[in-house]
Coordinates of C-alpha atoms in Angstrom, one line a residue:
X1 CA -31.0 -4.4 1.2
X2 CA -28.9 -7.3 0.1
X3 CA -25.6 -6.4 2.4
X4 CA -28.2 -6.0 5.6
X5 CA -29.5 -9.7 4.3
X6 CA -25.7 -11.3 3.9
X7 CA -25.1 -10.0 7.7
X8 CA -28.0 -11.5 9.1
X9 CA -27.1 -14.7 7.1
X10 CA -24.1 -14.5 9.3
X11 CA -25.3 -13.8 11.9
X12 CA -27.9 -17.1 12.2
X13 CA -24.9 -19.3 10.8
X14 CA -22.8 -18.4 13.8
X15 CA -25.8 -18.9 16.2
X16 CA -26.5 -22.5 14.1
X17 CA -22.7 -23.4 13.5
X18 CA -20.5 -21.7 16.4
X19 CA -18.4 -20.2 13.5
X20 CA -17.0 -16.7 14.2
X21 CA -14.3 -15.1 12.6
X22 CA -13.9 -13.4 15.2
X23 CA -13.1 -15.8 18.6
X24 CA -9.6 -17.3 18.0
X25 CA -8.4 -13.9 18.8
X26 CA -6.2 -14.0 21.8
X27 CA -7.9 -12.6 25.0
X28 CA -6.4 -8.8 25.7
X29 CA -3.0 -9.4 28.1
X30 CA -1.9 -12.4 26.3
X31 CA 1.6 -12.0 25.1
X32 CA 2.2 -12.5 21.6
X33 CA 4.0 -15.9 20.8
X34 CA 4.6 -18.1 17.5
X35 CA 1.7 -20.1 16.7
X36 CA 1.4 -23.6 16.3
X37 CA 0.4 -24.9 12.3
X38 CA -3.6 -24.9 13.4
X39 CA -3.3 -21.2 15.1
X40 CA -1.9 -20.1 11.6
X41 CA -4.7 -22.0 9.5
X42 CA -7.3 -20.3 11.5
X43 CA -5.1 -16.6 11.0
X44 CA -5.4 -16.8 7.2
X45 CA -9.1 -18.3 8.1
X46 CA -9.7 -14.6 9.9
X47 CA -7.5 -12.5 7.9
X48 CA -7.7 -12.6 4.7
X49 CA -9.2 -14.7 1.6
X50 CA -11.3 -18.3 2.9
X51 CA -11.2 -20.8 0.0
X52 CA -14.2 -21.5 -2.4
X53 CA -15.3 -25.3 -0.2
X54 CA -13.9 -23.4 3.3
X55 CA -16.7 -20.8 2.4
X56 CA -19.4 -23.1 2.1
X57 CA -18.8 -25.6 4.7
X58 CA -18.7 -22.8 7.3
X59 CA -21.8 -20.3 5.7
X60 CA -23.2 -21.3 3.1
X61 CA -25.9 -19.0 2.8
X62 CA -23.4 -16.3 2.5
X63 CA -20.9 -17.9 0.6
X64 CA -23.9 -19.1 -1.8
X65 CA -24.9 -15.2 -1.8
X66 CA -22.0 -13.8 -2.1
X67 CA -20.8 -16.0 -4.9
X68 CA -24.4 -15.3 -6.7
X69 CA -23.6 -11.8 -6.7
X70 CA -19.8 -11.8 -8.1
X71 CA -21.3 -14.2 -10.9
X72 CA -24.0 -12.1 -11.8
X73 CA -21.2 -9.1 -12.5
X74 CA -19.0 -11.8 -14.2
X75 CA -21.8 -12.4 -16.5
X76 CA -23.9 -9.1 -16.9
X77 CA -20.4 -7.6 -18.2
X78 CA -20.3 -9.9 -20.9
X79 CA -17.0 -11.5 -18.9
X80 CA -16.9 -14.9 -20.2
X81 CA -18.7 -17.0 -22.7
X82 CA -19.1 -21.2 -22.5
X83 CA -17.6 -22.9 -24.9
X84 CA -17.4 -27.2 -25.7
X85 CA -14.0 -28.3 -24.7
X86 CA -14.6 -30.1 -28.1
X87 CA -14.0 -27.9 -30.4
X88 CA -11.0 -26.5 -29.5
X89 CA -7.9 -27.3 -30.6
X90 CA -5.1 -29.1 -28.9
X91 CA -3.2 -26.4 -28.6
X92 CA -5.9 -24.5 -27.5
X93 CA -6.4 -26.8 -24.5
X94 CA -3.3 -26.7 -23.4
X95 CA -3.2 -23.6 -22.6
X96 CA -7.0 -23.6 -20.9
X97 CA -5.5 -22.3 -17.3
X98 CA -7.8 -22.6 -14.3
X99 CA -9.6 -20.5 -11.4
X100 CA -10.8 -19.6 -8.3
X101 CA -13.8 -18.1 -6.1
X102 CA -12.6 -16.5 -3.1
X103 CA -14.3 -14.5 -0.2
X104 CA -12.5 -11.8 1.7
X105 CA -14.4 -10.0 4.8
X106 CA -14.2 -6.6 3.6
X107 CA -13.2 -3.9 6.9
X108 CA -13.5 -0.1 6.6
X109 CA -9.7 1.5 7.5
X110 CA -11.5 1.8 10.9
X111 CA -12.1 -2.0 11.3
X112 CA -15.2 -1.7 10.5
X113 CA -17.1 -5.0 8.7
X114 CA -18.5 -3.6 6.0
X115 CA -19.5 -6.8 3.3
X116 CA -18.5 -10.3 2.6
X117 CA -16.9 -10.1 -1.0
X118 CA -16.5 -13.1 -3.4
X119 CA -14.0 -12.6 -6.2
X120 CA -14.0 -15.1 -9.2
X121 CA -9.2 -15.1 -10.5
X122 CA -8.4 -16.3 -13.4
X123 CA -4.9 -18.1 -12.3
X124 CA -2.4 -16.2 -14.6
X125 CA 0.4 -17.7 -13.0
X126 CA -0.5 -20.5 -16.0
X127 CA -0.7 -18.2 -18.9
X128 CA 3.0 -17.9 -21.1
X129 CA 4.5 -14.8 -20.5
X130 CA 6.8 -14.9 -23.7
X131 CA 4.1 -14.2 -25.3
X132 CA 3.4 -10.7 -24.3
X133 CA 5.2 -7.4 -24.5
X134 CA 6.7 -6.4 -20.6
X135 CA 4.3 -3.2 -21.5
X136 CA 1.0 -5.9 -21.3
X137 CA 1.8 -6.8 -17.9
X138 CA 2.2 -4.1 -15.9
X139 CA 0.6 -1.3 -14.9
X140 CA 1.4 2.6 -12.7
X141 CA -0.7 3.1 -9.5
X142 CA -0.6 6.5 -8.0
X143 CA 2.5 6.8 -5.7
X144 CA 1.4 6.9 -1.9
X145 CA 3.4 10.6 -2.0
X146 CA 1.5 11.8 -4.8
X147 CA -1.9 11.2 -2.6
X148 CA -0.3 12.6 0.7
X149 CA 0.3 15.9 -2.0
X150 CA -2.7 15.8 -3.1
X151 CA -4.6 15.3 0.4
X152 CA -2.7 18.4 2.0
X153 CA -3.0 20.8 -1.0
X154 CA -6.5 19.8 -0.9
X155 CA -6.5 20.6 2.6
X156 CA -4.8 24.6 2.4
X157 CA -6.9 25.5 0.0
X158 CA -10.5 24.3 1.6
X159 CA -11.5 21.8 -1.7
X160 CA -14.0 19.4 -1.9
X161 CA -12.8 15.7 -1.4
X162 CA -14.2 12.4 -2.4
X163 CA -13.8 8.5 -3.3
X164 CA -14.9 6.6 -5.3
X165 CA -14.8 3.3 -7.2
X166 CA -15.7 1.5 -9.4
X167 CA -17.6 -1.9 -9.1
X168 CA -16.2 -4.7 -11.1
X169 CA -13.9 -2.5 -12.7
X170 CA -11.7 -4.9 -14.6
X171 CA -14.5 -6.1 -15.8
X172 CA -15.0 -2.6 -18.0
X173 CA -11.8 -3.4 -19.8
X174 CA -12.0 -5.9 -23.3
X175 CA -9.4 -8.5 -23.6
X176 CA -7.2 -8.0 -27.0
X177 CA -5.3 -11.8 -26.7
X178 CA -7.5 -15.3 -27.0
X179 CA -7.7 -17.3 -23.3
X180 CA -9.7 -20.3 -22.4
X181 CA -10.7 -20.8 -18.9
X182 CA -11.7 -24.0 -16.6
X183 CA -14.7 -22.9 -13.9
X184 CA -14.2 -25.9 -10.8
X185 CA -17.6 -27.8 -10.6
X186 CA -18.6 -26.1 -7.4
X187 CA -18.5 -22.9 -9.0
X188 CA -20.0 -23.9 -12.4
X189 CA -23.0 -25.5 -10.5
X190 CA -23.3 -21.9 -9.1
X191 CA -23.5 -20.3 -12.4
X192 CA -26.2 -23.4 -13.8
X193 CA -28.8 -22.4 -11.1
X194 CA -28.0 -18.6 -11.7
X195 CA -27.7 -18.7 -15.8
X196 CA -29.6 -22.2 -16.9
X197 CA -27.9 -21.4 -20.8
X198 CA -24.4 -22.4 -19.3
X199 CA -25.5 -25.7 -18.2
X200 CA -25.5 -27.0 -22.6
X201 CA -21.5 -26.6 -21.4
X202 CA -20.9 -28.6 -18.8
X203 CA -18.1 -31.2 -19.0
X204 CA -18.8 -34.8 -17.8
X205 CA -16.8 -33.7 -14.5
X206 CA -19.2 -31.3 -13.7
X207 CA -16.4 -27.9 -14.9
X208 CA -17.0 -25.7 -17.9
X209 CA -14.6 -24.6 -20.5
X210 CA -15.2 -20.4 -20.9
X211 CA -13.3 -17.2 -22.8
X212 CA -12.5 -14.8 -21.4
X213 CA -13.9 -11.7 -22.8
X214 CA -13.2 -9.6 -20.1
X215 CA -9.6 -8.3 -17.9
X216 CA -10.4 -11.2 -15.8
X217 CA -8.3 -10.9 -11.9
X218 CA -5.4 -12.5 -11.9
X219 CA -4.8 -12.6 -15.4
X220 CA -1.0 -11.2 -16.6
X221 CA -2.7 -8.3 -18.5
X222 CA -6.2 -7.6 -16.7
X223 CA -4.2 -4.4 -14.6
X224 CA -3.1 -2.5 -17.5
X225 CA -5.6 -3.4 -19.7
X226 CA -8.1 -1.0 -16.3
X227 CA -5.8 1.5 -16.0
X228 CA -5.7 2.6 -20.1
X229 CA -9.2 1.4 -20.2
X230 CA -9.7 4.3 -17.1
X231 CA -7.1 7.0 -18.2
X232 CA -8.3 7.0 -21.8
X233 CA -11.7 8.3 -20.4
X234 CA -10.4 10.3 -17.8
X235 CA -8.6 12.3 -20.8
X236 CA -11.8 11.9 -23.3
X237 CA -13.3 14.1 -20.5
X238 CA -10.5 16.3 -20.7
X239 CA -8.6 15.7 -18.5
X240 CA -4.7 15.5 -18.8
X241 CA -1.9 13.4 -16.6
X242 CA 0.5 14.5 -15.0
X243 CA 4.1 13.8 -16.5
X244 CA 5.6 12.6 -13.1
X245 CA 2.9 10.4 -12.5
X246 CA 1.1 9.1 -14.4
X247 CA -2.1 8.3 -11.9
X248 CA -2.4 11.9 -10.9
X249 CA -4.7 13.8 -13.6
X250 CA -6.0 17.1 -13.9
X251 CA -8.5 19.1 -15.4
X252 CA -10.1 22.5 -15.5
X253 CA -14.4 22.7 -13.3
X254 CA -15.6 26.4 -13.4
X255 CA -12.1 28.3 -13.5
X256 CA -10.9 25.4 -10.2
X257 CA -8.8 22.9 -10.7
X258 CA -10.6 19.4 -10.8
X259 CA -8.3 17.0 -9.9
X260 CA -8.2 12.8 -9.2
X261 CA -5.6 10.3 -8.0
X262 CA -6.0 6.8 -9.4
X263 CA -4.6 3.5 -7.4
X264 CA -6.5 0.6 -9.7
X265 CA -10.5 1.2 -9.0
X266 CA -9.8 4.0 -6.2
X267 CA -9.8 7.6 -7.0
X268 CA -9.3 10.5 -4.7
X269 CA -11.2 13.4 -6.0
X270 CA -10.8 17.1 -5.2
X271 CA -12.0 20.3 -5.9
X272 CA -12.5 23.8 -5.0
X273 CA -16.4 23.7 -5.9
X274 CA -17.6 20.5 -5.2
X275 CA -20.1 20.8 -8.5
X276 CA -16.5 19.2 -9.9
X277 CA -17.1 16.3 -8.5
X278 CA -20.6 15.6 -9.2
X279 CA -19.7 16.5 -12.7
X280 CA -17.5 13.7 -12.2
X281 CA -19.5 11.2 -10.8
X282 CA -22.1 11.3 -13.2
X283 CA -19.9 11.5 -16.4
X284 CA -18.7 7.9 -14.5
X285 CA -21.8 6.9 -13.9
X286 CA -22.4 7.5 -18.1
X287 CA -19.6 4.2 -18.7
X288 CA -19.5 2.7 -16.0
X289 CA -22.8 0.3 -14.0
X290 CA -21.9 1.1 -10.4
X291 CA -19.4 3.8 -9.4
X292 CA -19.8 4.3 -5.6
X293 CA -19.2 8.0 -4.3
X294 CA -18.4 9.2 -0.6
X295 CA -18.4 12.8 0.4
X296 CA -17.9 14.5 3.8
X297 CA -14.3 14.8 6.0
X298 CA -14.0 11.4 6.6
X299 CA -12.8 9.0 3.7
X300 CA -11.8 5.9 3.5
X301 CA -8.7 5.5 1.2
X302 CA -6.2 2.5 0.0
X303 CA -6.5 1.3 3.5
X304 CA -5.7 4.6 5.4
X305 CA -8.6 7.1 7.0
X306 CA -7.9 11.0 5.7
X307 CA -9.4 13.0 7.6
X308 CA -10.1 16.5 6.7
X309 CA -11.9 17.3 9.7
X310 CA -9.5 20.5 11.0
X311 CA -9.7 22.9 8.4
X312 CA -6.0 23.4 6.8
X313 CA -5.3 19.9 7.9
X314 CA -5.6 16.1 7.2
X315 CA -5.0 13.2 9.7
X316 CA -3.8 10.2 8.2
X317 CA -4.9 7.1 10.6
X318 CA -4.7 3.4 10.7
X319 CA -6.0 2.5 13.2
X320 CA -8.3 -0.8 12.2
X321 CA -5.0 -2.4 10.5
X322 CA -3.0 -1.5 14.0
X323 CA -5.8 -3.5 15.7
X324 CA -6.4 -5.9 13.5
X325 CA -2.4 -6.8 13.6
X326 CA -2.3 -6.3 18.0
X327 CA -5.4 -8.3 17.9
X328 CA -3.7 -11.1 16.0
X329 CA 0.2 -10.8 17.6
X330 CA -0.8 -9.8 21.5
X331 CA 2.2 -7.5 22.6
X332 CA 2.0 -8.9 26.3
X333 CA 3.0 -5.4 27.3
X334 CA 3.7 -1.6 25.9
X335 CA 7.4 -0.4 25.5
X336 CA 8.6 3.9 25.3
X337 CA 10.7 3.2 22.3
X338 CA 10.1 0.8 18.6
X339 CA 14.0 -0.1 19.2
X340 CA 16.9 -0.5 22.5
X341 CA 19.9 0.9 21.6
X342 CA 21.4 -2.5 21.1
X343 CA 19.3 -2.4 17.3
X344 CA 22.1 -3.1 14.8
X345 CA 23.9 -4.8 16.8
X346 CA 23.6 -9.2 15.5
X347 CA 23.7 -11.9 17.8
X348 CA 25.3 -14.7 15.9
X349 CA 25.3 -16.6 19.0
X350 CA 21.4 -16.6 19.0
X351 CA 19.2 -19.7 18.5
X352 CA 18.0 -19.4 14.6
X353 CA 14.3 -19.4 14.6
X354 CA 12.7 -22.9 13.5
X355 CA 10.9 -23.1 9.6
X356 CA 7.4 -22.2 10.7
X357 CA 8.7 -19.2 13.3
X358 CA 10.9 -18.0 10.4
X359 CA 7.9 -17.8 8.4
X360 CA 5.6 -16.0 10.8
X361 CA 8.7 -13.7 11.2
X362 CA 8.6 -12.3 7.9
X363 CA 4.5 -12.2 8.3
X364 CA 4.6 -10.0 10.7
X365 CA 7.8 -7.2 9.4
X366 CA 6.0 -7.2 6.6
X367 CA 2.7 -6.0 8.3
X368 CA 4.8 -3.1 9.7
X369 CA 6.1 -2.8 6.7
X370 CA 2.8 -1.8 5.4
X371 CA 1.8 0.1 8.0
X372 CA 5.6 2.0 8.6
X373 CA 5.3 3.9 5.2
X374 CA 2.3 5.0 5.1
X375 CA 1.2 6.4 8.5
X376 CA 3.5 5.3 11.4
X377 CA 7.4 6.5 9.8
X378 CA 8.0 6.2 13.4
X379 CA 8.5 2.7 13.0
X380 CA 10.8 2.6 9.9
X381 CA 14.0 2.3 11.8
X382 CA 13.8 -0.8 13.6
X383 CA 11.4 -2.2 10.6
X384 CA 14.0 -1.4 8.0
X385 CA 16.4 -2.8 10.7
X386 CA 14.0 -6.5 10.8
X387 CA 13.6 -6.7 7.2
X388 CA 17.6 -7.0 6.7
X389 CA 17.3 -10.0 9.3
X390 CA 14.2 -12.1 7.1
X391 CA 16.3 -13.8 5.5
X392 CA 18.4 -15.9 8.8
X393 CA 16.0 -14.9 12.1
X394 CA 16.8 -15.1 15.1
X395 CA 16.0 -15.6 18.5
X396 CA 17.5 -11.8 18.8
X397 CA 15.5 -10.5 16.0
X398 CA 12.2 -11.6 18.1
X399 CA 13.3 -10.2 21.2
X400 CA 13.8 -7.3 18.8
X401 CA 10.4 -7.9 17.2
X402 CA 8.0 -8.4 20.6
X403 CA 9.5 -4.7 21.4
X404 CA 8.5 -3.3 18.7
X405 CA 4.9 -4.5 18.4
X406 CA 5.0 -3.3 22.3
X407 CA 5.8 0.2 21.2
X408 CA 3.2 -0.2 18.0
X409 CA 0.6 -1.5 21.5
X410 CA 1.3 1.7 23.4
X411 CA 0.7 4.5 20.6
X412 CA -2.5 2.7 18.9
X413 CA -3.5 6.0 17.9
X414 CA -0.8 7.8 16.6
X415 CA -1.0 9.2 12.9
X416 CA 0.6 12.0 10.7
X417 CA -0.9 14.9 10.3
X418 CA -0.5 17.4 7.1
X419 CA -0.4 20.6 6.4
X420 CA 1.1 23.1 3.5
X421 CA 2.3 26.3 4.1
X422 CA 1.6 29.1 2.1
X423 CA 2.6 29.6 -0.1
X424 CA 4.1 26.2 -0.4
X425 CA 7.4 25.4 0.1
X426 CA 9.2 22.0 -0.7
X427 CA 11.2 20.9 2.6
X428 CA 13.3 18.0 3.2
X429 CA 15.4 16.6 6.1
X430 CA 17.8 14.7 5.7
X431 CA 20.2 12.6 7.9
X432 CA 23.2 9.2 8.1
X433 CA 24.6 7.8 11.4
X434 CA 28.2 6.3 10.2
X435 CA 28.4 3.0 10.6
X436 CA 25.8 1.9 12.9
X437 CA 25.9 -1.0 11.2
X438 CA 27.9 -5.0 11.6
X439 CA 29.6 -4.1 8.1
X440 CA 31.1 -0.6 9.2
X441 CA 27.3 0.7 6.4
X442 CA 25.5 3.5 7.7
X443 CA 22.2 4.0 7.8
X444 CA 20.1 7.3 5.5
X445 CA 17.2 8.7 6.8
X446 CA 14.8 11.3 5.1
X447 CA 11.6 13.0 5.1
X448 CA 9.8 15.4 2.8
X449 CA 7.1 17.8 3.5
X450 CA 4.8 20.7 2.5
X451 CA 5.0 22.3 6.1
X452 CA 4.2 20.2 8.1
X453 CA 3.7 16.6 8.7
X454 CA 5.8 13.7 5.9
X455 CA 4.7 13.4 2.8
X456 CA 7.2 11.0 2.7
X457 CA 10.1 9.3 4.9
X458 CA 12.5 7.0 4.4
X459 CA 15.3 4.5 6.1
X460 CA 17.7 2.5 4.7
X461 CA 21.2 1.1 5.4
X462 CA 23.7 2.9 3.0
X463 CA 25.0 0.5 -0.3
X464 CA 28.6 2.0 -0.3
X465 CA 31.1 1.9 3.3
X466 CA 31.7 4.9 4.2
X467 CA 35.1 6.5 5.4
X468 CA 33.7 9.6 7.2
X469 CA 30.5 10.7 8.7
X470 CA 31.0 13.9 5.8
X471 CA 30.9 10.5 3.2
X472 CA 27.9 9.2 4.8
X473 CA 26.1 12.0 4.9
X474 CA 26.5 12.6 1.5
X475 CA 25.9 9.9 0.4
X476 CA 22.6 10.4 2.2
X477 CA 21.7 13.5 0.5
X478 CA 22.2 11.2 -2.5
X479 CA 19.7 8.8 -1.7
X480 CA 16.9 10.9 -0.9
X481 CA 17.4 13.9 -3.4
X482 CA 15.9 12.4 -6.0
X483 CA 13.4 11.5 -4.4
X484 CA 13.1 15.8 -4.2
X485 CA 13.0 16.8 -7.2
X486 CA 10.5 14.4 -8.1
X487 CA 8.0 16.1 -5.9
X488 CA 8.8 19.1 -6.7
X489 CA 8.9 18.0 -10.4
X490 CA 5.0 17.0 -9.5
X491 CA 4.0 20.2 -7.9
X492 CA 5.1 21.9 -10.2
X493 CA 3.2 20.2 -12.7
X494 CA -0.1 20.4 -10.3
X495 CA 1.0 24.1 -11.2
X496 CA 2.1 25.0 -7.8
X497 CA 5.1 28.0 -8.1
X498 CA 6.8 26.2 -5.4
X499 CA 10.4 27.9 -6.1
X500 CA 13.8 26.2 -4.6
X501 CA 13.5 23.3 -2.4
X502 CA 15.2 23.3 0.7
X503 CA 17.7 21.0 1.6
X504 CA 18.7 20.9 5.5
X505 CA 21.5 19.1 6.2
X506 CA 23.5 19.5 10.4
X507 CA 26.8 18.6 8.8
X508 CA 28.3 21.7 7.7
X509 CA 31.0 20.0 5.5
X510 CA 29.1 17.8 3.6
X511 CA 26.6 21.7 3.0
X512 CA 30.1 23.1 1.5
X513 CA 30.6 20.0 -0.6
X514 CA 27.0 19.8 -1.8
X515 CA 28.0 23.7 -2.9
X516 CA 31.1 23.2 -4.0
X517 CA 30.5 20.0 -6.0
X518 CA 34.3 19.1 -5.6
X519 CA 37.0 17.7 -2.5
X520 CA 40.3 19.4 -2.8
X521 CA 40.8 17.7 0.8
X522 CA 42.7 14.6 1.3
X523 CA 39.8 13.0 3.3
X524 CA 36.8 13.3 1.0
X525 CA 39.0 13.5 -2.1
X526 CA 38.0 10.3 -3.0
X527 CA 34.3 10.8 -2.6
X528 CA 32.9 9.7 -6.1
X529 CA 31.7 12.2 -8.1
X530 CA 28.2 11.3 -8.8
X531 CA 27.8 12.6 -5.2
X532 CA 28.5 15.9 -6.0
X533 CA 25.3 16.2 -9.0
X534 CA 23.6 18.1 -6.1
X535 CA 25.7 21.6 -7.5
X536 CA 23.9 21.0 -10.9
X537 CA 20.9 21.2 -8.9
X538 CA 22.2 24.2 -6.6
X539 CA 22.9 26.0 -9.7
X540 CA 19.7 25.5 -11.3
X541 CA 18.3 27.0 -8.6
X542 CA 16.0 23.8 -8.0
X543 CA 17.9 23.3 -4.4
X544 CA 19.3 25.2 -2.1
X545 CA 21.1 23.8 1.5
X546 CA 21.0 25.2 4.9
X547 CA 22.3 24.0 7.8
X548 CA 19.8 22.6 10.6
X549 CA 21.2 22.1 14.7
X550 CA 21.6 18.7 15.7
X551 CA 18.9 19.0 17.9
X552 CA 16.4 20.2 14.9
X553 CA 17.3 17.8 13.1
X554 CA 14.1 15.5 12.1
X555 CA 15.8 12.9 9.8
X556 CA 17.9 11.9 12.8
X557 CA 15.0 9.4 14.8
X558 CA 15.2 7.6 11.3
X559 CA 19.2 6.7 11.7
X560 CA 19.0 5.8 15.0
X561 CA 17.2 4.3 18.1
X562 CA 16.6 7.0 20.1
X563 CA 15.2 7.4 23.5
X564 CA 13.9 9.3 26.3
X565 CA 12.7 12.6 25.5
X566 CA 14.3 13.4 22.2
X567 CA 13.1 9.8 20.8
X568 CA 9.2 11.7 21.9
X569 CA 10.3 15.3 20.6
X570 CA 11.2 14.5 17.7
X571 CA 8.3 11.7 17.4
X572 CA 5.8 14.3 17.5
X573 CA 7.8 16.6 14.9
X574 CA 8.1 14.1 12.4
X575 CA 4.5 13.0 12.7
X576 CA 3.2 16.8 13.6
X577 CA 1.2 14.7 15.9
X578 CA 0.1 16.4 19.3
X579 CA -0.5 14.8 22.0
X580 CA -4.5 15.8 23.8

């Protein structure tokens, strides 16, 4: 009911003020261009966070309602206690940190509006890091490859899948150190209206000083405190962490494996027996006041849509993210590939971008990185190169970025489809393009799969200059092999007998060097011995290196800007996405 009222408030306020977040988008077909400062401000207002004063001015009723909900939740959880400023010591006064209240329009992975969310955030940048141990200021999250492997195994085994999130997650963890925080007048006013007992702590300037009792968002220790709280509770329920990814935990339920992957407060749970998920939800509700549960075949998780609707497969897409990106930066056309053949050429005669344009260039490339590393590995090669240009972008780089946007415009619907073989077989395709960069460095491309579709994909410039294509390929194997071995260990820890990982290469000389572990040829004798550690893995039975023809080397698409039919064929194999 509260969500419906908030949406009604938004609707009525838009009618009165003309305020509409989507009104600032360009019309379809209008080409992307660099925005002026005023447009940038509107983009920021639409996209992510809205500051308190701006929200109160543009959508007062909805903003106050969302702020009140956030502050009620914080107070109900005992997050903070008011303190009289005069009772604090000089040392305590000097360590008071600021706070902010932000608003965010939350959408699911399909781009559908969910709610207006307010969040009280502590100014952790003001905390003295020298007082903290390094282990107190960082916490792990589930590796994306782990999530993909868990998802594709769930599809293969026909598991029930559910996603959960814990409301006000950090606020469930107790503080271990003393931290005082200042609430700005607007926040203090709303707090006093819903909790009059705070009026006695009001200062002359309308602020309130509070002592934090719970791990409020923004504190440098909050994520670690929450991680320890959640994993500790799961372990009390009988879960055991995967030693290779501590954010993947398992326990047995009625003879079946119940698996959870945690990413801050978002949880994906899978089990052949659906009662296992019901049991987990019930146990979580005993500990946390708010635990939402979503069942079914389609889930919005980590900004992506996981669709288990087809037996044995999971489709991963980010159409909402893509549509939002292109609505803010329309391409003005389409392209058949992400990059032209001159991708790696740097035109030093091209005019450098202005400071403002450079900033926007960096922002768009960062958005592409986020997308490419998740559901669109076909964007990785071009995005990887453009990421290397953010420090000194030029008009020629802008042209290449526009090409990438146009390719995305024509392929909005694409994603990846993951399938696993029975029994599970870990496979890796590793390739390298020799001396393609202006400094003669080579480009590595790597893909890891459990059958079809990538649970890991990477495209990166090599750190060394190699003297031959064979050496470049060997360095590429070294670059990717550690992730292959890690993925194998994850699967073994999950209880799967995966056998030797198959590593596919299209260079016979590289295969020979990898299997021999040394070189007797004058052309490769100089290669550093550390690039021959693969032989130890082969001898241990962890990896087997097999030859694949160049035309079937899927990773080739991640090493050079291919065009035409070859690009389309390899893209289909990379994504495992077949056109209807």
